[in-house]
mmCIF file of C-alpha atoms (C1' of nucleotides) in Angstrom:
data_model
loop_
_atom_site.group_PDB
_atom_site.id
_atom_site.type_symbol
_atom_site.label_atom_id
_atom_site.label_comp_id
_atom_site.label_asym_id
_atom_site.label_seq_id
_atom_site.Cartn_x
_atom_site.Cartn_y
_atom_site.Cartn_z
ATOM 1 C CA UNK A 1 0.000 0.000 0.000
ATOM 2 C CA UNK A 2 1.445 3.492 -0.652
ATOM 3 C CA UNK A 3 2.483 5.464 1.958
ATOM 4 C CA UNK A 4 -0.572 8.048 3.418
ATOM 5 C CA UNK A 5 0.138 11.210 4.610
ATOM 6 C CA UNK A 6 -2.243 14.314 5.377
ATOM 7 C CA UNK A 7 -2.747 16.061 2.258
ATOM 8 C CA UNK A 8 -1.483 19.091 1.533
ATOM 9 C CA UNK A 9 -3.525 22.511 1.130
ATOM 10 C CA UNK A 10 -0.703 24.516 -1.061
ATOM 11 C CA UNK A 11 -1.807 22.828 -4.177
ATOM 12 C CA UNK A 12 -5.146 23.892 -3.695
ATOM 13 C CA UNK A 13 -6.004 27.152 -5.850
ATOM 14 C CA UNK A 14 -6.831 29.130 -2.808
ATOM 15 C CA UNK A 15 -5.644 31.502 -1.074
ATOM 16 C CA UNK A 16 -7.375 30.407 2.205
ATOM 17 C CA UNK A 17 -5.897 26.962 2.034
ATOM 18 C CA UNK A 18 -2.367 28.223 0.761
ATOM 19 C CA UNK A 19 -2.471 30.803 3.719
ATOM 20 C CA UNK A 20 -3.193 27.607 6.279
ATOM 21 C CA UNK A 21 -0.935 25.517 5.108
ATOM 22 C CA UNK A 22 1.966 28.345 6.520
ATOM 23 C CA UNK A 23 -0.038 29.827 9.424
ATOM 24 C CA UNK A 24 -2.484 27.018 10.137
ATOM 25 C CA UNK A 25 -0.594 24.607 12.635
ATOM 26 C CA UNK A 26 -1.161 24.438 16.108
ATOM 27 C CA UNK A 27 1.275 26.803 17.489
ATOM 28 C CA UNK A 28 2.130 28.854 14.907
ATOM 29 C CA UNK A 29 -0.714 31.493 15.495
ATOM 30 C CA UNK A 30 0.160 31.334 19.126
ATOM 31 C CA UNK A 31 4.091 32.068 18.289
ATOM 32 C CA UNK A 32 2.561 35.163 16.024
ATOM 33 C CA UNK A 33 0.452 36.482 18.783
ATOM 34 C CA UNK A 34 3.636 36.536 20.750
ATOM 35 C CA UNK A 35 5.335 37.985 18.589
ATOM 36 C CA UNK A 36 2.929 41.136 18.158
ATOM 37 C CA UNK A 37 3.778 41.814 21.742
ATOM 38 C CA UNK A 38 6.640 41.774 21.468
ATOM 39 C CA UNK A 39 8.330 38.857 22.584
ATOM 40 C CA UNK A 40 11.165 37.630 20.135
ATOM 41 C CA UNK A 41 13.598 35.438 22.596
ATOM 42 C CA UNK A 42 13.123 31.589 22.524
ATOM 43 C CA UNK A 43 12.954 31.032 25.773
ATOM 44 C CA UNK A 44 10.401 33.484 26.149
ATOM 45 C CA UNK A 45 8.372 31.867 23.332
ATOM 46 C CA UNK A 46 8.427 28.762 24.946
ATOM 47 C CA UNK A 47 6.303 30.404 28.028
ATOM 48 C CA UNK A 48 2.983 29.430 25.948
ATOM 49 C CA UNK A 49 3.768 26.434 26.608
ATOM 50 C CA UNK A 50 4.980 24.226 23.654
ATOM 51 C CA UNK A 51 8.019 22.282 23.836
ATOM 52 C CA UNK A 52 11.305 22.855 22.259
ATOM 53 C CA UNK A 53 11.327 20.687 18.958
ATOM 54 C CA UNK A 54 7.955 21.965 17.974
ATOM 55 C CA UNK A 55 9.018 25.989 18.913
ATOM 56 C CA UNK A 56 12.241 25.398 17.133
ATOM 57 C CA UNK A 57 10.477 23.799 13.822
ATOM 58 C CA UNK A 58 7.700 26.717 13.530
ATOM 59 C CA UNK A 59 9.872 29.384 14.161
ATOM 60 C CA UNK A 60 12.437 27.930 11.310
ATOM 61 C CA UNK A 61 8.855 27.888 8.894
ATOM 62 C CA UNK A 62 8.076 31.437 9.747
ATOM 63 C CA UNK A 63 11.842 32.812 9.253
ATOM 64 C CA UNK A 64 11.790 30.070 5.841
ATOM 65 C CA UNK A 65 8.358 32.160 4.647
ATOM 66 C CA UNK A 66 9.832 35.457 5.104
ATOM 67 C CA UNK A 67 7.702 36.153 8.388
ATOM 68 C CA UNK A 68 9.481 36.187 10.913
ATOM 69 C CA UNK A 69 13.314 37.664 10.268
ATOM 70 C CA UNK A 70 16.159 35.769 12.509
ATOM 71 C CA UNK A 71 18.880 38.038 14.093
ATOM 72 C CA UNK A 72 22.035 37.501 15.685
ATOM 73 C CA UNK A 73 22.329 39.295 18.905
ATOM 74 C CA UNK A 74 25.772 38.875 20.084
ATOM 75 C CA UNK A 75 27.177 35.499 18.574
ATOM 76 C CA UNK A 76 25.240 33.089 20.538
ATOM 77 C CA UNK A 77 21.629 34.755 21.195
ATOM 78 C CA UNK A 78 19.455 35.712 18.113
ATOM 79 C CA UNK A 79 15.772 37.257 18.344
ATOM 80 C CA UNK A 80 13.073 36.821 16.087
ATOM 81 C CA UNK A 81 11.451 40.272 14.124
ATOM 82 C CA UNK A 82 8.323 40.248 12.200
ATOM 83 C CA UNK A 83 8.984 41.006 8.728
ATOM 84 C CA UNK A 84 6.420 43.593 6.720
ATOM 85 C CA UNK A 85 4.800 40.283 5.381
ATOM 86 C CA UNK A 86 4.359 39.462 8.912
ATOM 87 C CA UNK A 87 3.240 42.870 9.939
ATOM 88 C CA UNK A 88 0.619 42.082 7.392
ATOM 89 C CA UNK A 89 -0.549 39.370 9.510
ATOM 90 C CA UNK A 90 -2.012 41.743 12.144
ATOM 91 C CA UNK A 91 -5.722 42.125 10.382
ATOM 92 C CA UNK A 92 -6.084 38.492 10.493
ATOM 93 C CA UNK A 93 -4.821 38.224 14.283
ATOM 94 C CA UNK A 94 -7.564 41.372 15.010
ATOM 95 C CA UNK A 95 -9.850 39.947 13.462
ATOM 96 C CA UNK A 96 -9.569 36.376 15.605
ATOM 97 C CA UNK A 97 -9.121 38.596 18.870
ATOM 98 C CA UNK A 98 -12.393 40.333 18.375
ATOM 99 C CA UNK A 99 -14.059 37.494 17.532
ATOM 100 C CA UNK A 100 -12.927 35.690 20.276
ATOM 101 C CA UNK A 101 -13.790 38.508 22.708
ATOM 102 C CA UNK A 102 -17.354 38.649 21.532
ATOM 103 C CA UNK A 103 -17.830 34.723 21.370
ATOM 104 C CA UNK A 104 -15.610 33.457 24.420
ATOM 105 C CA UNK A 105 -15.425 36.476 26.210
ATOM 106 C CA UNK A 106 -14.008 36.806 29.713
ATOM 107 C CA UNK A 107 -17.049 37.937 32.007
ATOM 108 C CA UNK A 108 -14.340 40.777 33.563
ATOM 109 C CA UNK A 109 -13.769 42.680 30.003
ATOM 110 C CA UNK A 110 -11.322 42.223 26.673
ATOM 111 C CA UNK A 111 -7.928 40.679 27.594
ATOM 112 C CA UNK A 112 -5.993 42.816 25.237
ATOM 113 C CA UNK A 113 -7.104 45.913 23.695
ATOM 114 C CA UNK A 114 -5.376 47.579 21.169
ATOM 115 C CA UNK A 115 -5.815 51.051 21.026
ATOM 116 C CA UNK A 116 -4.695 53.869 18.506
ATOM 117 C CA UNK A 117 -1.552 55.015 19.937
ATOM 118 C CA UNK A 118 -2.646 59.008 18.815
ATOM 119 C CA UNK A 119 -5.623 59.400 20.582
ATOM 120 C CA UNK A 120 -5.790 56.460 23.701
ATOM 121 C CA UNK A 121 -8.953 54.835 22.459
ATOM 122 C CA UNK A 122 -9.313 51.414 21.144
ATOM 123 C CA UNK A 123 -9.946 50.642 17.841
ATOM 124 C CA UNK A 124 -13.264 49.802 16.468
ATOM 125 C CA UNK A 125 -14.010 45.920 15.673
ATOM 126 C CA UNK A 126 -12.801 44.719 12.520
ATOM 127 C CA UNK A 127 -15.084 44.918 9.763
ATOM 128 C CA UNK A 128 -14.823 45.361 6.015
ATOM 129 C CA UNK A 129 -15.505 48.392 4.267
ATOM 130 C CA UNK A 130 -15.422 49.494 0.969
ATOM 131 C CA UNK A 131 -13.005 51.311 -1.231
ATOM 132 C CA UNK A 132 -14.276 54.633 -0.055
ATOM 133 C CA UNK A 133 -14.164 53.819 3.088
ATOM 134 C CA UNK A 134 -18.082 52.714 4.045
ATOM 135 C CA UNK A 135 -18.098 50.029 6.490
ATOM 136 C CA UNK A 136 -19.783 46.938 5.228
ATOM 137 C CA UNK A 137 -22.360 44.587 6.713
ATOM 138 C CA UNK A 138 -22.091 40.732 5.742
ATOM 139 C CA UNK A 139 -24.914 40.568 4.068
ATOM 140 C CA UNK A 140 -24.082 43.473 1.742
ATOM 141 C CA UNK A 141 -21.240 41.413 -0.129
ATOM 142 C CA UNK A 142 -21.295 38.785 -2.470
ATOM 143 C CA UNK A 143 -18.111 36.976 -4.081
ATOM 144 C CA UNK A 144 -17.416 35.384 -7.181
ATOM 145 C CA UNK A 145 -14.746 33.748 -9.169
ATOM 146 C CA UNK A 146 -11.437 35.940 -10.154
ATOM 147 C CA UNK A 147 -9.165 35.887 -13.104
ATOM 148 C CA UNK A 148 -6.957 33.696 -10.822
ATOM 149 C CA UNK A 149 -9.719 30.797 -10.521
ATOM 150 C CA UNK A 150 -9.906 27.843 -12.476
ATOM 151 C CA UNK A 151 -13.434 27.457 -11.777
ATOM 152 C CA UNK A 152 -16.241 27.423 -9.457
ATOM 153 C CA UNK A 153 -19.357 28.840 -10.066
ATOM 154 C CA UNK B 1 3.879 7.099 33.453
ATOM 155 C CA UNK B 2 0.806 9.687 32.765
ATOM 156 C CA UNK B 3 -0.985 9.826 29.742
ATOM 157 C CA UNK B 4 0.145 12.169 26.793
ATOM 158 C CA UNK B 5 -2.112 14.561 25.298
ATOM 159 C CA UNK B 6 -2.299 17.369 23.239
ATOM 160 C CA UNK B 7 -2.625 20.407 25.293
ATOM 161 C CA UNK B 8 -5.988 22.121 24.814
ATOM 162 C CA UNK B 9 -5.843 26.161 24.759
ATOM 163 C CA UNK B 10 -9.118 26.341 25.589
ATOM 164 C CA UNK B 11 -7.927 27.108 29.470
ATOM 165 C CA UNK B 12 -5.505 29.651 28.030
ATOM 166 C CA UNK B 13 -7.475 33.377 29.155
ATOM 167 C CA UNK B 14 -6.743 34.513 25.608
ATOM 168 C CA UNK B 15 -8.853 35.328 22.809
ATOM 169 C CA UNK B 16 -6.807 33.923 20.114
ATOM 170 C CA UNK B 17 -6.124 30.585 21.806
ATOM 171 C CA UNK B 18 -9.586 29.632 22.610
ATOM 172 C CA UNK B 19 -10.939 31.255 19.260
ATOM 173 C CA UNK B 20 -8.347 28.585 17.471
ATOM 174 C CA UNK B 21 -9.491 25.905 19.898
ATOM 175 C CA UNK B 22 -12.510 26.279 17.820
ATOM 176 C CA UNK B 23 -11.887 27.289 14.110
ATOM 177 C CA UNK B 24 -8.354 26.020 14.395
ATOM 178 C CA UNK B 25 -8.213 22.417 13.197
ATOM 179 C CA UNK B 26 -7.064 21.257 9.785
ATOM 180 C CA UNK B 27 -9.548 21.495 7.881
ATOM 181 C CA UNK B 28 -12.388 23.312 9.850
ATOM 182 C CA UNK B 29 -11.888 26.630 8.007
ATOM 183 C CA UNK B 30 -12.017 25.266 4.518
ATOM 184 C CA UNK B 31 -15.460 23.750 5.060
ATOM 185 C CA UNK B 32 -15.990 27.350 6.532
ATOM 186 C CA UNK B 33 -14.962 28.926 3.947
ATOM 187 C CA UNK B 34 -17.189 26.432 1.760
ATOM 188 C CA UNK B 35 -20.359 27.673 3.463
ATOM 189 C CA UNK B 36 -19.594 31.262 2.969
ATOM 190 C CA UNK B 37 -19.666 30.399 -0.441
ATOM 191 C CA UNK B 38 -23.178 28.929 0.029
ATOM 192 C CA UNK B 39 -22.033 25.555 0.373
ATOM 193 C CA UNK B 40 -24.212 23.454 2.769
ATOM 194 C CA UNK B 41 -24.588 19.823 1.872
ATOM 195 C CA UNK B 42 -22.583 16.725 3.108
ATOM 196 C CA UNK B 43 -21.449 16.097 -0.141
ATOM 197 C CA UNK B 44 -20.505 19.297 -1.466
ATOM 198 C CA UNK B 45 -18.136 19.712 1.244
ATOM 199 C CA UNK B 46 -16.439 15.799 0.522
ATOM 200 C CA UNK B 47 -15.683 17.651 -2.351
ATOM 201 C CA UNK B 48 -12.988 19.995 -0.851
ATOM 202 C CA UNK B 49 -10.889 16.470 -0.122
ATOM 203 C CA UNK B 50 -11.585 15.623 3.382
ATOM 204 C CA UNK B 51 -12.410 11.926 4.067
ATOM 205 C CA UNK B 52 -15.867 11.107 5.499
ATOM 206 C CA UNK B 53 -15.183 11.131 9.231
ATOM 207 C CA UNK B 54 -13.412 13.740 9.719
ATOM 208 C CA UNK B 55 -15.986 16.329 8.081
ATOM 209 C CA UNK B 56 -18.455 14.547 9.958
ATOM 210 C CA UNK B 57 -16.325 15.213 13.246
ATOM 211 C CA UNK B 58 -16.367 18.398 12.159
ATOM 212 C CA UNK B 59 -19.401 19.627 11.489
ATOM 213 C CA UNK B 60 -20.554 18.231 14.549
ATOM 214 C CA UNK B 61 -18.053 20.492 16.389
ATOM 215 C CA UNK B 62 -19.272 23.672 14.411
ATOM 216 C CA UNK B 63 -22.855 22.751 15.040
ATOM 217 C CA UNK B 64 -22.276 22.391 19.044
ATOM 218 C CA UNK B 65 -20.416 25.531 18.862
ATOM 219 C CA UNK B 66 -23.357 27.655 17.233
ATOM 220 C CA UNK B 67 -21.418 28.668 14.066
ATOM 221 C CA UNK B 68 -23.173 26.179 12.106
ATOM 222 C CA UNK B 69 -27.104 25.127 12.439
ATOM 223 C CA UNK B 70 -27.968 21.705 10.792
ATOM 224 C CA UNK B 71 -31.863 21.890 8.978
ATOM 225 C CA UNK B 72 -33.647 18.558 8.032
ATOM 226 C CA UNK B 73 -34.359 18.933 4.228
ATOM 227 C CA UNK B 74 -37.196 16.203 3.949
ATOM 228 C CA UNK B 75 -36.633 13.785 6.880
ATOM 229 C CA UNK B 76 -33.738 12.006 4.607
ATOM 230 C CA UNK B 77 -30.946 15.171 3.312
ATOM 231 C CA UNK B 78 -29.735 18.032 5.951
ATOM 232 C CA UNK B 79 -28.305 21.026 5.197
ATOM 233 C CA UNK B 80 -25.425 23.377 7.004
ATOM 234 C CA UNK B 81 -26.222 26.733 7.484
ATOM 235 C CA UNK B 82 -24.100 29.730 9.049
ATOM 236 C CA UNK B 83 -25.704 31.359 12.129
ATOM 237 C CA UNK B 84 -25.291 34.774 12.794
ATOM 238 C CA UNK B 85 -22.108 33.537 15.206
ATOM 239 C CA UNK B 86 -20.858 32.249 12.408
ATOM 240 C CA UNK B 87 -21.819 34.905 10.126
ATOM 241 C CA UNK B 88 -19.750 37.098 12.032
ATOM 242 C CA UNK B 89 -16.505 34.888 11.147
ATOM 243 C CA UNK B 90 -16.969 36.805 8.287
ATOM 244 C CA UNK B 91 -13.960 39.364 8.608
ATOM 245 C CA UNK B 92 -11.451 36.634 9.867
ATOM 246 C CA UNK B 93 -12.183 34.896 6.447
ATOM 247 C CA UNK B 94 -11.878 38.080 4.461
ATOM 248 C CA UNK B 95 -8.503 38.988 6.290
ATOM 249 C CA UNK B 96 -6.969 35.634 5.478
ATOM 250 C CA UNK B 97 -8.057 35.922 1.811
ATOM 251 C CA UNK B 98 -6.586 39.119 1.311
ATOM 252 C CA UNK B 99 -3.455 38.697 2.585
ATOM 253 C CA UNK B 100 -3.183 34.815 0.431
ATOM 254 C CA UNK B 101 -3.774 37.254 -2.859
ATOM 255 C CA UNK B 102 -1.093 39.470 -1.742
ATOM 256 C CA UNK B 103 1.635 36.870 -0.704
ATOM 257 C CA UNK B 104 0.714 33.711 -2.362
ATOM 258 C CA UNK B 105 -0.772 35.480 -5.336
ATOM 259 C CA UNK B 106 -2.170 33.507 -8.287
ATOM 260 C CA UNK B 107 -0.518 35.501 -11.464
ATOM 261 C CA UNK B 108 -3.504 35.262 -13.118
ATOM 262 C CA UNK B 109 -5.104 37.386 -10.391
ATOM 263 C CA UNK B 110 -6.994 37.117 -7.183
ATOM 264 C CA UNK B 111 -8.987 33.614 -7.311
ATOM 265 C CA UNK B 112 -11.649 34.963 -5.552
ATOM 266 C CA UNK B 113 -12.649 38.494 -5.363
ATOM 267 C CA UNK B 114 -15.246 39.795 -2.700
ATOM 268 C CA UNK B 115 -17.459 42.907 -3.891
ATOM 269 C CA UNK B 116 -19.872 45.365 -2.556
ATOM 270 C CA UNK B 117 -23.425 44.417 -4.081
ATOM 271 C CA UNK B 118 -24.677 47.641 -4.320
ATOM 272 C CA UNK B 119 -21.987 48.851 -6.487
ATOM 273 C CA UNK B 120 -20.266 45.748 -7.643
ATOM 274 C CA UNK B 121 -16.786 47.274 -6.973
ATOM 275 C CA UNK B 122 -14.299 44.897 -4.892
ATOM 276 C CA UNK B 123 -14.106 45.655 -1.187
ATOM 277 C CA UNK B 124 -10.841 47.389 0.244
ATOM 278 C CA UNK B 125 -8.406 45.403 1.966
ATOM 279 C CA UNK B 126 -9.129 44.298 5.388
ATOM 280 C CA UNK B 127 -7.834 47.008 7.669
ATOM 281 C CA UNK B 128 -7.847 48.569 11.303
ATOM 282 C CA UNK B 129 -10.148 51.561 11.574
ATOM 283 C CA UNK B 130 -10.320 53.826 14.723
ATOM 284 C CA UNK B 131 -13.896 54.498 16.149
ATOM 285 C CA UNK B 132 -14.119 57.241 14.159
ATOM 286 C CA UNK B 133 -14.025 55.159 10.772
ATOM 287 C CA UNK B 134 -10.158 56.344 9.743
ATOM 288 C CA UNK B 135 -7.995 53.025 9.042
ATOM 289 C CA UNK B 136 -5.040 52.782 10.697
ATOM 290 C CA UNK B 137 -1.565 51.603 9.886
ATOM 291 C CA UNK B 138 -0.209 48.848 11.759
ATOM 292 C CA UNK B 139 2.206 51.066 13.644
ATOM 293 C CA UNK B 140 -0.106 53.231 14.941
ATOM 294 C CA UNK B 141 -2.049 50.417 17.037
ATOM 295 C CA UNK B 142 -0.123 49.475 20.608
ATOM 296 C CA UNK B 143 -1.948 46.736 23.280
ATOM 297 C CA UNK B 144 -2.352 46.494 26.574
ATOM 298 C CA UNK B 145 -3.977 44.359 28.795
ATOM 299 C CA UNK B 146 -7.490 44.933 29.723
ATOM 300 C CA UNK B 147 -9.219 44.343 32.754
ATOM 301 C CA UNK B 148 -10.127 40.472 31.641
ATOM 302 C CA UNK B 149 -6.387 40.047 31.858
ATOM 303 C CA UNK B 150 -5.082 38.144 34.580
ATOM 304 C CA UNK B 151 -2.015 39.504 34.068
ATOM 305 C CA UNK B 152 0.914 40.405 31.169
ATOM 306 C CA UNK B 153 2.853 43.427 31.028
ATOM 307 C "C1'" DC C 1 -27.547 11.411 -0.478
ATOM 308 C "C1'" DA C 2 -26.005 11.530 4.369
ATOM 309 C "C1'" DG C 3 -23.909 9.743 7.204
ATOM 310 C "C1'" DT C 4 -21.707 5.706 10.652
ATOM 311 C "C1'" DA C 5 -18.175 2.406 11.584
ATOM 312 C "C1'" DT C 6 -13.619 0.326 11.194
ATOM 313 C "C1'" DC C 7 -8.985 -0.061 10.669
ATOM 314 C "C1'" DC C 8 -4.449 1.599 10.122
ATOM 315 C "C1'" DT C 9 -0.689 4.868 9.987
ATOM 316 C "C1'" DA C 10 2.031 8.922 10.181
ATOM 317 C "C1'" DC C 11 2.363 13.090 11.913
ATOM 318 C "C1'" DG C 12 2.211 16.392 15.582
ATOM 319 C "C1'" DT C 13 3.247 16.552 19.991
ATOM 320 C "C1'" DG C 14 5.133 16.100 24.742
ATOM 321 C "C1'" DA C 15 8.994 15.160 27.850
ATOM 322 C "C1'" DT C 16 13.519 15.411 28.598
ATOM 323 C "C1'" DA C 17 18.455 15.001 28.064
ATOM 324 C "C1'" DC C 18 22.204 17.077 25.955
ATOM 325 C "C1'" DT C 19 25.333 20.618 23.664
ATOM 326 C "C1'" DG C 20 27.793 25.185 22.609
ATOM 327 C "C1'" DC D 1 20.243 31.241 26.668
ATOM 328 C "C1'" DA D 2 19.284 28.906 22.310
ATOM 329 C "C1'" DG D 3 18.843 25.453 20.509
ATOM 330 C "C1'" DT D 4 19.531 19.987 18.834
ATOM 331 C "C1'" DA D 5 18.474 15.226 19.469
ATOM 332 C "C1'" DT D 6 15.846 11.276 20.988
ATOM 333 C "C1'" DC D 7 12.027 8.671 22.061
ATOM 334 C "C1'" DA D 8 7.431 7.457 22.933
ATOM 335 C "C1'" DC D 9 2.637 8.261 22.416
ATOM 336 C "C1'" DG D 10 -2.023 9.453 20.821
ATOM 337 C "C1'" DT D 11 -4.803 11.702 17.805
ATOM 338 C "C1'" DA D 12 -5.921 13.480 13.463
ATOM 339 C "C1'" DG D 13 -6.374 11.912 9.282
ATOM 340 C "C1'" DG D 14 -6.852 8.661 5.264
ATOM 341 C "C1'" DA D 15 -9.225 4.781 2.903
ATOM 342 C "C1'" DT D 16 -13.068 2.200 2.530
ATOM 343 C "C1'" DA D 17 -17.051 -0.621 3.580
ATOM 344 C "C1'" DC D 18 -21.528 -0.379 5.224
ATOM 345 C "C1'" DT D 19 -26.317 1.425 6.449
ATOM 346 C "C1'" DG D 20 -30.947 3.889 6.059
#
DNA sequence: CAGTATCCTACGTGATACTG
DNA sequence: CAGTATCACGTAGGATACTG
């Protein structure tokens, strides 16, 4: 019998499934959500609580995509820097938080807010909008296929 | 010697973590993603390339978690249907999308491109807006703990 | 069509010891 | 401190047969 494995999403022709197959394991989110506060040690990493083989294998796949950006300290620490690809991760990690806080919220108030640094005040719950700016309800968009699909619909 | 298990984040007083605790299994998100596109029968998911169990496993967990509602058709078919909870998934979904068709861009173009209906133009990227409706650059959001934090920083 | 039920395997994970 | 290296284990996942 040939050998099974899990299948792979990066084939798929989707940018969902290609986006899961780099961010989508167990830790990794956890590692980014570190890293947005800040942390970038190993050790301190490894406080969320994963052990050592699996920290060191997602942090070499998030330096390998060109998220995360290794750096030599002094010739024998290094520290880990989101990359502006990474950066780019931080709708998608607001998005999760303020779902989260809506959905499994703690009864004493939001965990982490994130505020706009200018004016104090947190920012408002992620939504889309559209290219002028209008904030969007669900129900007011619809998707179809791109130039970039196969086919579906 | 004690039993081995994957540790659960669901105890974890984070947003994130328990949000991924959810939504953050293998394939969970692409039958999501499926549904926002209006699938909702057994069989059209099978098609995304799950086996059997697992999108039965699956659904089940989406359905006890309120993101999904299962409706008898005829007494033999059922159908899948977001709930408002899951609705609200919504800008999570978008958020991954749009970064996918920036960093693991089909050349062809985006393979699936989400519009306003009113006006049929694309939606802007997902972004961070301030109360006030002005997006915001990553830079110019900090986080703090709030007062459902036990305690970081 | 919509599942349920097995069986099997490999991968993700956890614990921990070890190295520079 | 920042890893590397083992080893063992269980669960997620794959294939497939079966049922109403």
């Amino acid at each position: 019998m040939a050998p099974m494995k899990y299948k792979s999403f990066a084939h798929m022709n989707c940018s969902i499934a290609q986006t899961l197959e780099i961010i989508g394991e167990r830790w990794t989110l956890l590692i980014l959500r570190d890293a947005f506060r800040g942390v970038n040690r190993f050790e301190e990493f490894l406080q969320t609580g994963m052990s050592r083989n699996v920290l060191t294998e997602r942090l070499k796949r998030l330096v390998d995509q060109g998220i995360l950006e290794k750096r030599a300290i002094d010739g024998k620490s290094s520290e880990y820097l989101l990359t502006r690809k990474g950066v780019h991760l931080q709708p998608i990690m607001l998005s999760i938080t303020h779902w989260g806080d809506k959905y499994m919220a703690n009864p004493k108030g939001a965990r982490t807010i994130f505020f706009e640094k200018n004016t104090g005040k947190p920012i408002a719950p992620m939504s889309p909008h559209s290219v002028d700016g209008r904030a969007l309800k669900p129900q007011d968009i619809g998707l179809k296929a791109g130039p970039g699909s196969s086919s579906w619909e």
